[in-house]
CSV table of C-alpha atoms in Angstrom, one decimal:
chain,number,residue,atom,x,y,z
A,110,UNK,CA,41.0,25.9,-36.4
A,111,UNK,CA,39.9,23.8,-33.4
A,112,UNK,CA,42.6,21.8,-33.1
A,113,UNK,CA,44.7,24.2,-31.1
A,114,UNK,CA,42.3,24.2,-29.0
A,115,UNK,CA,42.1,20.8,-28.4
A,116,UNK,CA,46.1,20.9,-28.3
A,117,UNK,CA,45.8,23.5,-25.3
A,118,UNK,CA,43.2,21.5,-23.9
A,119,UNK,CA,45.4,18.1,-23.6
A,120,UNK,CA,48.3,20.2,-22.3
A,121,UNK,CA,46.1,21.2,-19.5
A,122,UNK,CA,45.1,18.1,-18.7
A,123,UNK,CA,48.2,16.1,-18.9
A,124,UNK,CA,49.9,19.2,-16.5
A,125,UNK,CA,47.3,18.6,-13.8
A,126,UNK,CA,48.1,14.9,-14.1
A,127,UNK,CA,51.8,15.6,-13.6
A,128,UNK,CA,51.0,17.8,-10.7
A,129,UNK,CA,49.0,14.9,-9.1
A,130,UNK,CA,51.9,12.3,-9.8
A,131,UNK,CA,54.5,14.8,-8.7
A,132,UNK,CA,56.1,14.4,-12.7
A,133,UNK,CA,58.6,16.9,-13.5
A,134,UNK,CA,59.5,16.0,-17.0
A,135,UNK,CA,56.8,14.4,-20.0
A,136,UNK,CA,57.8,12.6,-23.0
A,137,UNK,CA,55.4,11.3,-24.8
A,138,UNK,CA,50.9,12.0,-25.2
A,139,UNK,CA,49.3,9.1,-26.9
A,140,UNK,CA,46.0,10.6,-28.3
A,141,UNK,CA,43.1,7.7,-29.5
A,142,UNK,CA,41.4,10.0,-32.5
A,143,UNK,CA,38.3,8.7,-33.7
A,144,UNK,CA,38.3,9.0,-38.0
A,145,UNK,CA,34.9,11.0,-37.6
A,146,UNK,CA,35.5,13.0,-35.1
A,147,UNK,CA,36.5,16.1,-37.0
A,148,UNK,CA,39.7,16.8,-36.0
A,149,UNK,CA,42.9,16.6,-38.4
A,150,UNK,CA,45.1,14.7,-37.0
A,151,UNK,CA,48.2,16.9,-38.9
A,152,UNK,CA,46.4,20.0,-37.8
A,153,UNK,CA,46.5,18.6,-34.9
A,154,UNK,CA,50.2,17.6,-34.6
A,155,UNK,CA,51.4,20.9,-36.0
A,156,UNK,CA,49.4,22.9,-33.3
A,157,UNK,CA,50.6,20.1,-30.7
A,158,UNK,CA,54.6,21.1,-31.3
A,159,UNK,CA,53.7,24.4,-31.3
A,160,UNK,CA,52.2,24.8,-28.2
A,161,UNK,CA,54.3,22.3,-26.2
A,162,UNK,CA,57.6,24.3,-26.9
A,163,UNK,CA,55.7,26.8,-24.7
A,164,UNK,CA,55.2,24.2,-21.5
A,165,UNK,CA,58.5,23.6,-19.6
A,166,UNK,CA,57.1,20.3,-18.2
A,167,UNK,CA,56.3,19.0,-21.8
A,168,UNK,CA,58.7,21.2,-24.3
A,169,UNK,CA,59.5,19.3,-27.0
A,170,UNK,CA,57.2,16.0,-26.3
A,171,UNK,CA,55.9,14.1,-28.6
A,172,UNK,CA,52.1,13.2,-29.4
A,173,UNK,CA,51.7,9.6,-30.8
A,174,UNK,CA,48.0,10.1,-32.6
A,175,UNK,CA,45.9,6.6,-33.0
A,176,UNK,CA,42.9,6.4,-35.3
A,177,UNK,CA,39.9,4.6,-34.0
A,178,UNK,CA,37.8,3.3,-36.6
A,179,UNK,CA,34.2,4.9,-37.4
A,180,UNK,CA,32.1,1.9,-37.1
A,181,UNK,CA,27.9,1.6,-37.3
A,182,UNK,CA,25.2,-0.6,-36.0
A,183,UNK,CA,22.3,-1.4,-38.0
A,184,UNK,CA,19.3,-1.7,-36.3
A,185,UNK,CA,17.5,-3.5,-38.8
A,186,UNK,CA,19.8,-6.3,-39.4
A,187,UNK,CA,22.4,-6.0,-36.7
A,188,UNK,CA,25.4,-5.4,-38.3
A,189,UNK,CA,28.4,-3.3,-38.2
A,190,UNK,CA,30.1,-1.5,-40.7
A,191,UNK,CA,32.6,1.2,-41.2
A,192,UNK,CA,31.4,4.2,-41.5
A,193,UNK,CA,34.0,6.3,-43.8
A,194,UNK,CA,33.2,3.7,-46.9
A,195,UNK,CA,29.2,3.1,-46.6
A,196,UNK,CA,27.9,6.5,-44.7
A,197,UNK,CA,24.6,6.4,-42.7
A,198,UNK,CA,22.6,3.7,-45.0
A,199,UNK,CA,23.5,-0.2,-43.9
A,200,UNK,CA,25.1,-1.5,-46.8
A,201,UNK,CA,24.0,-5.2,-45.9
A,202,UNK,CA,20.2,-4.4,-45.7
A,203,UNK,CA,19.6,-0.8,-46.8
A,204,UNK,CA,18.4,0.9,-43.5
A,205,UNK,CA,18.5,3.7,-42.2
A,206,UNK,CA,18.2,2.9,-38.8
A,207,UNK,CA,21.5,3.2,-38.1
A,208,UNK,CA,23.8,4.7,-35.6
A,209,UNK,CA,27.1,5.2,-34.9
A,210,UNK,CA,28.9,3.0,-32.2
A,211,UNK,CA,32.6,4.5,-32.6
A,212,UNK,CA,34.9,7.1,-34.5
A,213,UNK,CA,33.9,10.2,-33.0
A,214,UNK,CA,35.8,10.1,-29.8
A,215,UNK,CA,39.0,12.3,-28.6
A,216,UNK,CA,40.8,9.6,-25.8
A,217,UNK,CA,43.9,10.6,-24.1
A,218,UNK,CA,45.8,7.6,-23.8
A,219,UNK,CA,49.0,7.5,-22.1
A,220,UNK,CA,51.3,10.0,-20.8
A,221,UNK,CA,54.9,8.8,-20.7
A,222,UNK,CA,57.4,10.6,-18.0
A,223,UNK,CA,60.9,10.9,-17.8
């Protein structure tokens, strides 16, 4: 299971952003989750309240999770697709020349103090 990994991972990062902004007190993680990216999002939200009850800067804050949209370019024609419903081969032209362009990423978007 990865994704308390990447929970532990966040928390790290959003404390050493507190520490820099002299925050005592954090809300709210917004988390941009690409659809590819291979994390579960409810995996990821169950680790996420687990691991934040054990932060005293972040104890009980809440993680807002966004999905970005697995989209491809197709080299051959020049179109984009989404990538969940028509896979690796363009579904305009056929190719295979191919590549993704977005839904893979992890993005930490805000961090909301109190």
């Amino acid at each position: 299971m990865h994704e308390l990994g990447i929970a532990f991972y966040i928390i790290k990062v959003v404390e050493r952003v507190a520490e820099d902004n002299k925050v005592t007190s954090v809300s709210k993680v917004s988390l941009e989750l690409g659809e590819v990216s291979g994390v579960i999002p409810k995996e990821l939200a169950d680790c996420w309240k687990w691991a934040v009850k054990k932060k005293e800067l972040m104890k009980d804050a809440e993680l807002l999770i966004e999905k970005i949209t697995a989209l491809t370019y197709c080299e051959s024609c020049e179109n984009i697709y989404e990538t969940v419903q028509h896979g690796r081969i363009c579904p305009h032209c056929g190719s295979e020349r191919t590549y993704l362009v977005q839904g893979n990423e992890i993005n930490l978007k805000e961090i909301v103090a109190c």
